[in-house]
Amino acid sequence: MQVQDASRSRNTPSPARFRKWVRASASGPTEVTVRVVGAAEGRRLNLAYRGKDYATNVLTFAYEDGLGDIVLCHSAIAREAREQGKPLEAHYAHLTVHGMLHLRGYDHERSGEASRMERAEVRILKGLGHPNPYLA
């Protein structure tokens, strides 16, 4: 696992934290790069890959089983944490787990899939000592 911090923020979690979150949500051998970006890069990637012209909190690029990239946009995550009254680290943990579940094939396009993914997120986050992100 590799962590890249291109955000220029002093408030991003340590690489050790990201490794812990990735390991907790992996289901086998995993090769993943977690990249923390600023708003400009987050916006460019979201526009290029999803056709949406704004910086989103997390993008996941799955290449094959257990191999992929997770891009986390610090400014979007920090803003959401403030708006939702959540600790920044807990929100980072949630979105890292969320990205890892996408790498494992989880999705949230349909109601049943979303419920299954949310249950997995809550279970993994609880094991990491974080509260249910959907109750905050």
PDB file of C-alpha atoms in Angstrom:
ATOM      1  CA  MET A   1       0.000   0.000   0.000  1.00  0.00           C
ATOM      2  CA  GLN A   2       1.203   3.468  -0.874  1.00  0.00           C
ATOM      3  CA  VAL A   3       0.009   6.819   0.479  1.00  0.00           C
ATOM      4  CA  GLN A   4       0.525  10.021  -1.493  1.00  0.00           C
ATOM      5  CA  ASP A   5      -0.360  13.362   0.064  1.00  0.00           C
ATOM      6  CA  ALA A   6      -0.632  16.065  -2.583  1.00  0.00           C
ATOM      7  CA  SER A   7      -3.106  18.156  -0.581  1.00  0.00           C
ATOM      8  CA  ARG A   8      -0.682  20.538   1.140  1.00  0.00           C
ATOM      9  CA  SER A   9      -2.796  20.215   4.273  1.00  0.00           C
ATOM     10  CA  ARG A  10      -1.318  19.649   7.702  1.00  0.00           C
ATOM     11  CA  ASN A  11      -4.474  17.902   8.866  1.00  0.00           C
ATOM     12  CA  THR A  12      -4.379  14.714   6.815  1.00  0.00           C
ATOM     13  CA  PRO A  13      -4.128  11.433   8.700  1.00  0.00           C
ATOM     14  CA  SER A  14      -0.781   9.673   8.877  1.00  0.00           C
ATOM     15  CA  PRO A  15       0.144   6.926   6.408  1.00  0.00           C
ATOM     16  CA  ALA A  16      -0.080   4.481   9.338  1.00  0.00           C
ATOM     17  CA  ARG A  17      -3.744   5.416   9.850  1.00  0.00           C
ATOM     18  CA  PHE A  18      -4.545   4.875   6.171  1.00  0.00           C
ATOM     19  CA  ARG A  19      -2.787   1.489   6.282  1.00  0.00           C
ATOM     20  CA  LYS A  20      -4.871   0.478   9.306  1.00  0.00           C
ATOM     21  CA  TRP A  21      -8.129   1.451   7.577  1.00  0.00           C
ATOM     22  CA  VAL A  22      -7.165  -0.268   4.326  1.00  0.00           C
ATOM     23  CA  ARG A  23      -6.160  -3.488   6.128  1.00  0.00           C
ATOM     24  CA  ALA A  24      -9.403  -3.515   8.134  1.00  0.00           C
ATOM     25  CA  SER A  25     -11.495  -3.330   4.982  1.00  0.00           C
ATOM     26  CA  ALA A  26      -9.459  -5.573   2.668  1.00  0.00           C
ATOM     27  CA  SER A  27     -10.640  -9.103   1.935  1.00  0.00           C
ATOM     28  CA  GLY A  28      -7.336 -10.562   0.810  1.00  0.00           C
ATOM     29  CA  PRO A  29      -4.165  -9.458  -0.902  1.00  0.00           C
ATOM     30  CA  THR A  30      -4.502  -5.793  -1.750  1.00  0.00           C
ATOM     31  CA  GLU A  31      -2.367  -3.393  -3.733  1.00  0.00           C
ATOM     32  CA  VAL A  32      -3.789   0.072  -3.359  1.00  0.00           C
ATOM     33  CA  THR A  33      -2.567   3.637  -3.612  1.00  0.00           C
ATOM     34  CA  VAL A  34      -4.346   6.179  -1.442  1.00  0.00           C
ATOM     35  CA  ARG A  35      -3.831   9.707  -2.776  1.00  0.00           C
ATOM     36  CA  VAL A  36      -4.992  12.777  -0.866  1.00  0.00           C
ATOM     37  CA  VAL A  37      -5.502  15.710  -3.213  1.00  0.00           C
ATOM     38  CA  GLY A  38      -6.523  19.341  -3.147  1.00  0.00           C
ATOM     39  CA  ALA A  39      -9.700  20.769  -4.658  1.00  0.00           C
ATOM     40  CA  ALA A  40      -8.229  21.487  -8.105  1.00  0.00           C
ATOM     41  CA  GLU A  41      -6.990  17.935  -8.675  1.00  0.00           C
ATOM     42  CA  GLY A  42     -10.144  16.460  -7.172  1.00  0.00           C
ATOM     43  CA  ARG A  43     -12.274  18.546  -9.506  1.00  0.00           C
ATOM     44  CA  ARG A  44     -10.181  17.636 -12.587  1.00  0.00           C
ATOM     45  CA  LEU A  45     -10.404  13.915 -11.818  1.00  0.00           C
ATOM     46  CA  ASN A  46     -14.142  14.019 -11.093  1.00  0.00           C
ATOM     47  CA  LEU A  47     -14.763  15.872 -14.360  1.00  0.00           C
ATOM     48  CA  ALA A  48     -12.532  13.564 -16.407  1.00  0.00           C
ATOM     49  CA  TYR A  49     -13.868  10.271 -15.010  1.00  0.00           C
ATOM     50  CA  ARG A  50     -17.425  11.032 -13.915  1.00  0.00           C
ATOM     51  CA  GLY A  51     -18.338  14.108 -15.969  1.00  0.00           C
ATOM     52  CA  LYS A  52     -19.076  16.102 -12.817  1.00  0.00           C
ATOM     53  CA  ASP A  53     -17.461  19.528 -12.488  1.00  0.00           C
ATOM     54  CA  TYR A  54     -16.760  19.686  -8.759  1.00  0.00           C
ATOM     55  CA  ALA A  55     -14.341  18.165  -6.288  1.00  0.00           C
ATOM     56  CA  THR A  56     -15.933  15.109  -4.685  1.00  0.00           C
ATOM     57  CA  ASN A  57     -14.879  13.502  -1.410  1.00  0.00           C
ATOM     58  CA  VAL A  58     -13.688  10.109  -2.731  1.00  0.00           C
ATOM     59  CA  LEU A  59     -13.050   8.505  -6.102  1.00  0.00           C
ATOM     60  CA  THR A  60     -12.187   4.844  -6.477  1.00  0.00           C
ATOM     61  CA  PHE A  61     -10.423   3.336  -9.457  1.00  0.00           C
ATOM     62  CA  ALA A  62     -10.623  -0.454  -9.444  1.00  0.00           C
ATOM     63  CA  TYR A  63      -8.363  -2.166 -11.966  1.00  0.00           C
ATOM     64  CA  GLU A  64      -8.698  -5.817 -10.999  1.00  0.00           C
ATOM     65  CA  ASP A  65      -9.395  -7.800  -7.845  1.00  0.00           C
ATOM     66  CA  GLY A  66      -7.482  -6.214  -4.976  1.00  0.00           C
ATOM     67  CA  LEU A  67      -5.745  -3.619  -7.166  1.00  0.00           C
ATOM     68  CA  GLY A  68      -6.788  -0.005  -7.365  1.00  0.00           C
ATOM     69  CA  ASP A  69      -6.458   3.628  -6.375  1.00  0.00           C
ATOM     70  CA  ILE A  70      -8.448   5.652  -3.886  1.00  0.00           C
ATOM     71  CA  VAL A  71      -8.391   9.440  -4.298  1.00  0.00           C
ATOM     72  CA  LEU A  72      -9.538  11.490  -1.313  1.00  0.00           C
ATOM     73  CA  CYS A  73     -10.100  15.235  -1.663  1.00  0.00           C
ATOM     74  CA  HIS A  74      -9.030  16.918   1.557  1.00  0.00           C
ATOM     75  CA  SER A  75     -11.019  20.132   1.107  1.00  0.00           C
ATOM     76  CA  ALA A  76     -14.269  18.259   0.399  1.00  0.00           C
ATOM     77  CA  ILE A  77     -13.704  15.876   3.325  1.00  0.00           C
ATOM     78  CA  ALA A  78     -12.825  18.691   5.743  1.00  0.00           C
ATOM     79  CA  ARG A  79     -15.893  20.711   4.676  1.00  0.00           C
ATOM     80  CA  GLU A  80     -18.218  17.705   5.062  1.00  0.00           C
ATOM     81  CA  ALA A  81     -16.782  16.825   8.475  1.00  0.00           C
ATOM     82  CA  ARG A  82     -17.414  20.387   9.683  1.00  0.00           C
ATOM     83  CA  GLU A  83     -20.939  20.482   8.213  1.00  0.00           C
ATOM     84  CA  GLN A  84     -21.833  17.081   9.681  1.00  0.00           C
ATOM     85  CA  GLY A  85     -20.203  17.733  13.074  1.00  0.00           C
ATOM     86  CA  LYS A  86     -17.856  14.741  12.691  1.00  0.00           C
ATOM     87  CA  PRO A  87     -14.209  14.449  13.675  1.00  0.00           C
ATOM     88  CA  LEU A  88     -12.050  14.834  10.572  1.00  0.00           C
ATOM     89  CA  GLU A  89     -10.219  11.560  11.220  1.00  0.00           C
ATOM     90  CA  ALA A  90     -13.486   9.616  11.544  1.00  0.00           C
ATOM     91  CA  HIS A  91     -14.681  11.011   8.212  1.00  0.00           C
ATOM     92  CA  TYR A  92     -11.372  10.077   6.556  1.00  0.00           C
ATOM     93  CA  ALA A  93     -11.673   6.568   8.008  1.00  0.00           C
ATOM     94  CA  HIS A  94     -15.210   6.249   6.677  1.00  0.00           C
ATOM     95  CA  LEU A  95     -14.325   7.394   3.162  1.00  0.00           C
ATOM     96  CA  THR A  96     -11.220   5.201   3.031  1.00  0.00           C
ATOM     97  CA  VAL A  97     -13.309   2.171   4.038  1.00  0.00           C
ATOM     98  CA  HIS A  98     -15.957   3.255   1.505  1.00  0.00           C
ATOM     99  CA  GLY A  99     -13.328   3.365  -1.253  1.00  0.00           C
ATOM    100  CA  MET A 100     -11.933  -0.018  -0.239  1.00  0.00           C
ATOM    101  CA  LEU A 101     -15.398  -1.567  -0.399  1.00  0.00           C
ATOM    102  CA  HIS A 102     -15.752  -0.244  -3.944  1.00  0.00           C
ATOM    103  CA  LEU A 103     -12.466  -2.001  -4.754  1.00  0.00           C
ATOM    104  CA  ARG A 104     -14.027  -5.178  -3.386  1.00  0.00           C
ATOM    105  CA  GLY A 105     -17.002  -4.824  -5.724  1.00  0.00           C
ATOM    106  CA  TYR A 106     -19.519  -3.140  -3.438  1.00  0.00           C
ATOM    107  CA  ASP A 107     -21.712  -0.462  -4.963  1.00  0.00           C
ATOM    108  CA  HIS A 108     -24.518   1.853  -3.873  1.00  0.00           C
ATOM    109  CA  GLU A 109     -26.404   2.571  -7.079  1.00  0.00           C
ATOM    110  CA  ARG A 110     -29.494   0.595  -6.027  1.00  0.00           C
ATOM    111  CA  SER A 111     -31.189   0.579  -2.640  1.00  0.00           C
ATOM    112  CA  GLY A 112     -30.321  -3.015  -1.721  1.00  0.00           C
ATOM    113  CA  GLU A 113     -26.693  -2.564  -2.743  1.00  0.00           C
ATOM    114  CA  ALA A 114     -26.474   0.676  -0.770  1.00  0.00           C
ATOM    115  CA  SER A 115     -27.854  -0.996   2.369  1.00  0.00           C
ATOM    116  CA  ARG A 116     -25.375  -3.872   2.040  1.00  0.00           C
ATOM    117  CA  MET A 117     -22.473  -1.455   1.594  1.00  0.00           C
ATOM    118  CA  GLU A 118     -23.551   0.747   4.514  1.00  0.00           C
ATOM    119  CA  ARG A 119     -23.826  -2.295   6.824  1.00  0.00           C
ATOM    120  CA  ALA A 120     -20.288  -3.344   5.866  1.00  0.00           C
ATOM    121  CA  GLU A 121     -18.976   0.188   6.453  1.00  0.00           C
ATOM    122  CA  VAL A 122     -20.620   0.411   9.874  1.00  0.00           C
ATOM    123  CA  ARG A 123     -19.262  -3.019  10.901  1.00  0.00           C
ATOM    124  CA  ILE A 124     -15.686  -2.220   9.794  1.00  0.00           C
ATOM    125  CA  LEU A 125     -15.715   1.248  11.337  1.00  0.00           C
ATOM    126  CA  LYS A 126     -17.049  -0.135  14.613  1.00  0.00           C
ATOM    127  CA  GLY A 127     -14.105  -2.559  14.683  1.00  0.00           C
ATOM    128  CA  LEU A 128     -11.812   0.433  14.232  1.00  0.00           C
ATOM    129  CA  GLY A 129     -13.437   2.303  17.126  1.00  0.00           C
ATOM    130  CA  HIS A 130     -15.413   4.781  15.026  1.00  0.00           C
ATOM    131  CA  PRO A 131     -19.145   5.458  15.399  1.00  0.00           C
ATOM    132  CA  ASN A 132     -21.765   4.764  12.770  1.00  0.00           C
ATOM    133  CA  PRO A 133     -21.209   7.571  10.207  1.00  0.00           C
ATOM    134  CA  TYR A 134     -24.853   7.493   9.173  1.00  0.00           C
ATOM    135  CA  LEU A 135     -26.119   8.448  12.634  1.00  0.00           C
ATOM    136  CA  ALA A 136     -24.022  11.587  13.036  1.00  0.00           C
TER     137      ALA A 136
END
